[in-house]
Short mmCIF file of C-alpha atoms in Angstrom, two decimals:
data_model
loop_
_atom_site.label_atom_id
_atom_site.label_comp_id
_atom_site.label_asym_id
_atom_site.label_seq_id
_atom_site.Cartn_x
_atom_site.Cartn_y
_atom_site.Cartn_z
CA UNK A 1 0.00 0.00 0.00
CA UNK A 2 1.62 3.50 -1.25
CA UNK A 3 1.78 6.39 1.09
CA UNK A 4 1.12 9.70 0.11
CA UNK A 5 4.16 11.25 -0.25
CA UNK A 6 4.90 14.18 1.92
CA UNK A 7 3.74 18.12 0.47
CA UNK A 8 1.51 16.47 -2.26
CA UNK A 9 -2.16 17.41 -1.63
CA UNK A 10 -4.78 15.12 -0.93
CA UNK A 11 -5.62 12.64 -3.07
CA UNK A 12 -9.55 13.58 -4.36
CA UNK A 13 -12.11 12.70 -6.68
CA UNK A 14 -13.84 15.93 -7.25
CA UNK A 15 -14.79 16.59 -10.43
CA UNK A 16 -14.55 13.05 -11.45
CA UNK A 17 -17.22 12.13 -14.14
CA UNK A 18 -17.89 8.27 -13.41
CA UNK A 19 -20.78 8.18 -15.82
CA UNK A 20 -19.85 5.29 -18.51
CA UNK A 21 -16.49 4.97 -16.81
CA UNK A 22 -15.11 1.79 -14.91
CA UNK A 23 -14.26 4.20 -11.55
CA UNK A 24 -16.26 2.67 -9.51
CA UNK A 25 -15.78 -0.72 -10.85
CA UNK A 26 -12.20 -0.67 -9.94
CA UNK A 27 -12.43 0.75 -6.50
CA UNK A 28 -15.50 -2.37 -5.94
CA UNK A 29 -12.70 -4.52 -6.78
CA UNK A 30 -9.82 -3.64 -5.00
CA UNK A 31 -12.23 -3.46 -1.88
CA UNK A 32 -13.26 -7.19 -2.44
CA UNK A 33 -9.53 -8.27 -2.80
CA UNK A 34 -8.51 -6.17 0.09
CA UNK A 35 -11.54 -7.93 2.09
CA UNK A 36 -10.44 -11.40 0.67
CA UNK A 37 -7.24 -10.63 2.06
CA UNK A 38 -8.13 -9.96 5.01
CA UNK A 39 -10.06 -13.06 5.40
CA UNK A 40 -7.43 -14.99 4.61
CA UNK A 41 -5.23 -13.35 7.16
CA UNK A 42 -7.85 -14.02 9.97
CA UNK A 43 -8.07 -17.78 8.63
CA UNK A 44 -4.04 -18.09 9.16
CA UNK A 45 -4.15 -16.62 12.57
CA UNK A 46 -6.92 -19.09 14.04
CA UNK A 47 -4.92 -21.92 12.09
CA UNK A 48 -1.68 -21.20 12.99
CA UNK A 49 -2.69 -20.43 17.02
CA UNK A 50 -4.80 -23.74 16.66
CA UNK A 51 -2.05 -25.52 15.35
CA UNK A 52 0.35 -24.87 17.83
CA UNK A 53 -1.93 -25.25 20.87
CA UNK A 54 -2.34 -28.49 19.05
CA UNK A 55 1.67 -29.46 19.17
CA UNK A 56 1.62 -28.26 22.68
CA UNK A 57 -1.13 -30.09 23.82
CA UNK A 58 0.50 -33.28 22.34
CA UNK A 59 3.83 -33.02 23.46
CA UNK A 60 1.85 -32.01 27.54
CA UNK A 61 0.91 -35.65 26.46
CA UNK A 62 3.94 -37.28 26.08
CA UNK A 63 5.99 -35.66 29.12
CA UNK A 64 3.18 -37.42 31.09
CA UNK A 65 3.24 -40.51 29.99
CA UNK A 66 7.05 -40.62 29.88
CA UNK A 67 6.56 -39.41 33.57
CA UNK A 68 4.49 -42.37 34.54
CA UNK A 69 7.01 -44.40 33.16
CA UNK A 70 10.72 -42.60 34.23
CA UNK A 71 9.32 -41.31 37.53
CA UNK A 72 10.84 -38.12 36.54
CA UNK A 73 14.12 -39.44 36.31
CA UNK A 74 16.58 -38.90 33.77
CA UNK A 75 14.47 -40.15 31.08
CA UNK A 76 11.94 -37.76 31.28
CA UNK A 77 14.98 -35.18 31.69
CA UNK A 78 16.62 -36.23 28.03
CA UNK A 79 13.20 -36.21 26.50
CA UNK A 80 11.85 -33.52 27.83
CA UNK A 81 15.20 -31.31 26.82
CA UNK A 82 14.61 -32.60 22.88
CA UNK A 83 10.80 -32.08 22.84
CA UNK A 84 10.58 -28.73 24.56
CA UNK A 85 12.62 -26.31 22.36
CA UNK A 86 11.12 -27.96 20.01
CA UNK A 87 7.44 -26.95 20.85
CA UNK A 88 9.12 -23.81 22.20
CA UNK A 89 10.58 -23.14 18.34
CA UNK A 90 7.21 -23.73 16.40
CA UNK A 91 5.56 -21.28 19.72
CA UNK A 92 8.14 -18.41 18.45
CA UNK A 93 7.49 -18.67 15.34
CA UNK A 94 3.85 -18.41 15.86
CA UNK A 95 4.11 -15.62 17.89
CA UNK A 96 6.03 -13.26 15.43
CA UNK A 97 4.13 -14.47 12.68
CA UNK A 98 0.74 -13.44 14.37
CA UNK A 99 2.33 -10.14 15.30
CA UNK A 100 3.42 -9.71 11.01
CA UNK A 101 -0.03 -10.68 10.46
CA UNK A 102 -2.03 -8.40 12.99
CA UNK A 103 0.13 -5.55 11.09
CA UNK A 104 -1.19 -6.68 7.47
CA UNK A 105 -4.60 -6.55 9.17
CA UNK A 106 -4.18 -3.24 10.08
CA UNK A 107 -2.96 -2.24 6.46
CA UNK A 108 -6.19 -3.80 5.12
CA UNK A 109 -8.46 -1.94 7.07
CA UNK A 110 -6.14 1.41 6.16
CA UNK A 111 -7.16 0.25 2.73
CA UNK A 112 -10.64 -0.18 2.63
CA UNK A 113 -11.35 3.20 4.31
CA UNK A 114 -9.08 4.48 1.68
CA UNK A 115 -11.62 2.66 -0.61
CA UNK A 116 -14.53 4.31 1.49
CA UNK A 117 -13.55 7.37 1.51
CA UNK A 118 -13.47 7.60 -2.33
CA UNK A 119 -16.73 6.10 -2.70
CA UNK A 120 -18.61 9.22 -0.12
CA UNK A 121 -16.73 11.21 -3.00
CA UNK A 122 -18.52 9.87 -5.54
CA UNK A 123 -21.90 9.51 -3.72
CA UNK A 124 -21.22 12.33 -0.25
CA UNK A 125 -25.41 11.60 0.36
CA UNK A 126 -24.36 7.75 1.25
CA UNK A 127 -21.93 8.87 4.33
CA UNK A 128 -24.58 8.46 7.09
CA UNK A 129 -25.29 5.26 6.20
CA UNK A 130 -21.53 4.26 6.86
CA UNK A 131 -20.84 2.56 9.67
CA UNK A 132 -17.18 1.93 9.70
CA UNK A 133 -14.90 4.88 8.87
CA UNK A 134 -13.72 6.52 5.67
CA UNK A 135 -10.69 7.87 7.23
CA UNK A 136 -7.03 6.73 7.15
CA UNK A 137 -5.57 8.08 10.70
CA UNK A 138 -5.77 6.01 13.72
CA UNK A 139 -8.91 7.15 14.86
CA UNK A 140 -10.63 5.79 11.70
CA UNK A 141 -8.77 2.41 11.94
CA UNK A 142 -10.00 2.36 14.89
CA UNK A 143 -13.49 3.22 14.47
CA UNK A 144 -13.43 0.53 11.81
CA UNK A 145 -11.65 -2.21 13.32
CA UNK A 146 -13.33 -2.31 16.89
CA UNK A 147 -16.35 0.25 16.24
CA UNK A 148 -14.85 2.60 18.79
CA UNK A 149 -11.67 5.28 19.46
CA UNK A 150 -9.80 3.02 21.53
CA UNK A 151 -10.04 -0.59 22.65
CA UNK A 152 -9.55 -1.75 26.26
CA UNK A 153 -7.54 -3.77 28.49
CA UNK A 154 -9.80 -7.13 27.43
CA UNK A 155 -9.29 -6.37 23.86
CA UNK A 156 -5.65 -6.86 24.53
CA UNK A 157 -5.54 -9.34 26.85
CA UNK A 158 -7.89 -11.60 24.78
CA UNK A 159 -5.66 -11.19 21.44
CA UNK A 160 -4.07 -14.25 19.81
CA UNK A 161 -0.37 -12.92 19.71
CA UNK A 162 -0.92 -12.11 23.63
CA UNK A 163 -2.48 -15.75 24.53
CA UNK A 164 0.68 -17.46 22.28
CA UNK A 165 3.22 -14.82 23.96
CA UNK A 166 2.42 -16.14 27.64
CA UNK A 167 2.17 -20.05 26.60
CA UNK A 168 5.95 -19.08 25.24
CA UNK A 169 7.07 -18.00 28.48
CA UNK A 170 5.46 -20.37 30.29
CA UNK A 171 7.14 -23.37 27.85
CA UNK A 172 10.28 -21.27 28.68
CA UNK A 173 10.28 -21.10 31.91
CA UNK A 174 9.58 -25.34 32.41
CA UNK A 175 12.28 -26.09 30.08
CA UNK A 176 14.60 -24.02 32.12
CA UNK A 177 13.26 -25.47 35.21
CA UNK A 178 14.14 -29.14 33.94
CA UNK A 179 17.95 -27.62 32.68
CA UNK A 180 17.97 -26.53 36.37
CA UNK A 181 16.71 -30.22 37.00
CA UNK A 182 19.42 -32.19 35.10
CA UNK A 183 22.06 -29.48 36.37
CA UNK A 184 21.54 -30.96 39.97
CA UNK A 185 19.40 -27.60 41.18
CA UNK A 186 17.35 -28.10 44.11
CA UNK A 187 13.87 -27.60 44.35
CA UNK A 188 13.69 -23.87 45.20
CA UNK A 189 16.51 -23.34 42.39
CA UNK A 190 14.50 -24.92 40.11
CA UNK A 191 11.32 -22.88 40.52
CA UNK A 192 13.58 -19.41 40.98
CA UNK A 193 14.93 -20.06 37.65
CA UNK A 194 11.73 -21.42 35.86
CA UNK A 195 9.79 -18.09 37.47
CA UNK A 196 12.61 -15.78 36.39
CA UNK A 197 12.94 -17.11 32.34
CA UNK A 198 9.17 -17.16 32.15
CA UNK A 199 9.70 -13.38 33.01
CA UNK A 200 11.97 -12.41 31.04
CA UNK A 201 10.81 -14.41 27.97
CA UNK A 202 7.47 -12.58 28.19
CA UNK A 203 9.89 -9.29 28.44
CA UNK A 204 11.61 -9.65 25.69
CA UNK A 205 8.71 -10.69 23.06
CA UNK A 206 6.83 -8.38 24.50
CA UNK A 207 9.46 -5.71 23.84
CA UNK A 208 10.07 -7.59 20.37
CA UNK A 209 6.29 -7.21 19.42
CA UNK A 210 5.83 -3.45 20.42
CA UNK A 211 8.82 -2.64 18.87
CA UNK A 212 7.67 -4.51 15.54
CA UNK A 213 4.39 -2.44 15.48
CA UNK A 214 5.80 0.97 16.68
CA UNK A 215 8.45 0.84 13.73
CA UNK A 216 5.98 0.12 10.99
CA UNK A 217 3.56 3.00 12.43
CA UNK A 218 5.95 5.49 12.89
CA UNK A 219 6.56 6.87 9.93
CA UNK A 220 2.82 6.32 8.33
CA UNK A 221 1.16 9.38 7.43
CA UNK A 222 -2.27 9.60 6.49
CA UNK A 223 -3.58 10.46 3.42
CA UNK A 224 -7.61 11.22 4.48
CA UNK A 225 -7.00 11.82 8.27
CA UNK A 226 -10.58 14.02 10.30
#
């Protein structure tokens, strides 16, 4: 998606004569593939976070039963230091992929207000019966991806990059807890340092994942902002 470059003026449609021309045609389409898009996106988050909840569920499964049958002795040590960064691996990557594709989301929606805001320039008596925005700023993302200014504390906390970012600490913080383990750590030791890496892992992607969308929305400028 182009940005308006900075000291051009505004894109506009004024004086645009779409009578027996394909305008409107073109902007219909771009809107559907946009919205296809989109769907699409939403499709690979579910199956991605399902997938991996899926791996992790399976390999909960097999420390168990390798449990039962080691007593939690070295056995379950050795396997559980091969399977772990494993499911730990596929968890990363599912949790910067979900961040790259809540960004994409966000650059869909920037596009179909785009799209909206041309058609109200065409046809300005249709704007009340718009319900998402037909602006490009924050605000009008906003407005059109929650139906709102600003989202809340919920919002975030129910989000799939969130949900997969605490699983990852959490897988972090056992697998260090079962290094401590084979290392000879006692039981204390073990849960300081299992506590303390399931911190800092959920640090770090945090920081990782902020830092991620803050660089892509720094330098956007809008081309319709209020």
């Amino acid at each position: 998606m182009r940005q308006q470059p900075p000291g051009r003026p505004p894109v506009s449609m004024d004086g645009v004569d779409v009578s027996g021309s394909p305008h409107v045609q073109f902007l219909v389409t771009e809107h559907w593939s946009l919205l296809a898009t989109r769907s699409m996106t939403w499709s690979e988050i579910f199956s991605r976070t399902g997938t991996y909840l899926t791996v992790l569920s399976a390999a909960v499964i097999a420390l168990s039963l390798v449990a039962n049958a080691t007593g939690f002795g070295s056995g379950f040590q050795t396997f559980a230091m091969l399977i772990l960064p494993v499911v730990l691996l596929i968890g990363l990557g599912t949790f910067f992929r979900l961040i790259e594709a809540d960004v994409e989301d966000a650059w869909l929606v920037i596009g179909m207000n785009r799209l909206r805001h041309a058609y109200i320039e065409l046809a300005p008596e249709l704007e009340p019966y718009f319900v998402a925005s037909h602006h490009d700023d924050k605000p009008g993302l906003m407005q059109t991806y929650a139906f709102r200014n600003r989202v809340g504390v919920t919002h975030w906390l129910s989000g799939s990059p969130l949900i997969v970012g605490v699983v990852d600490a959490v897988v972090t913080g056992v697998l260090a807890a079962v290094v401590g383990q084979a290392m000879g750590a006692g039981h204390t030791a073990r849960t300081v340092i299992g506590v303390v890496a399931a911190v800092v892992a959920a640090v770090v992607l945090g920081t990782l994942g902020y830092r991620k969308v803050h660089h892509v929305s720094r330098d956007y400028q809008a081309v319709f902002p209020r």
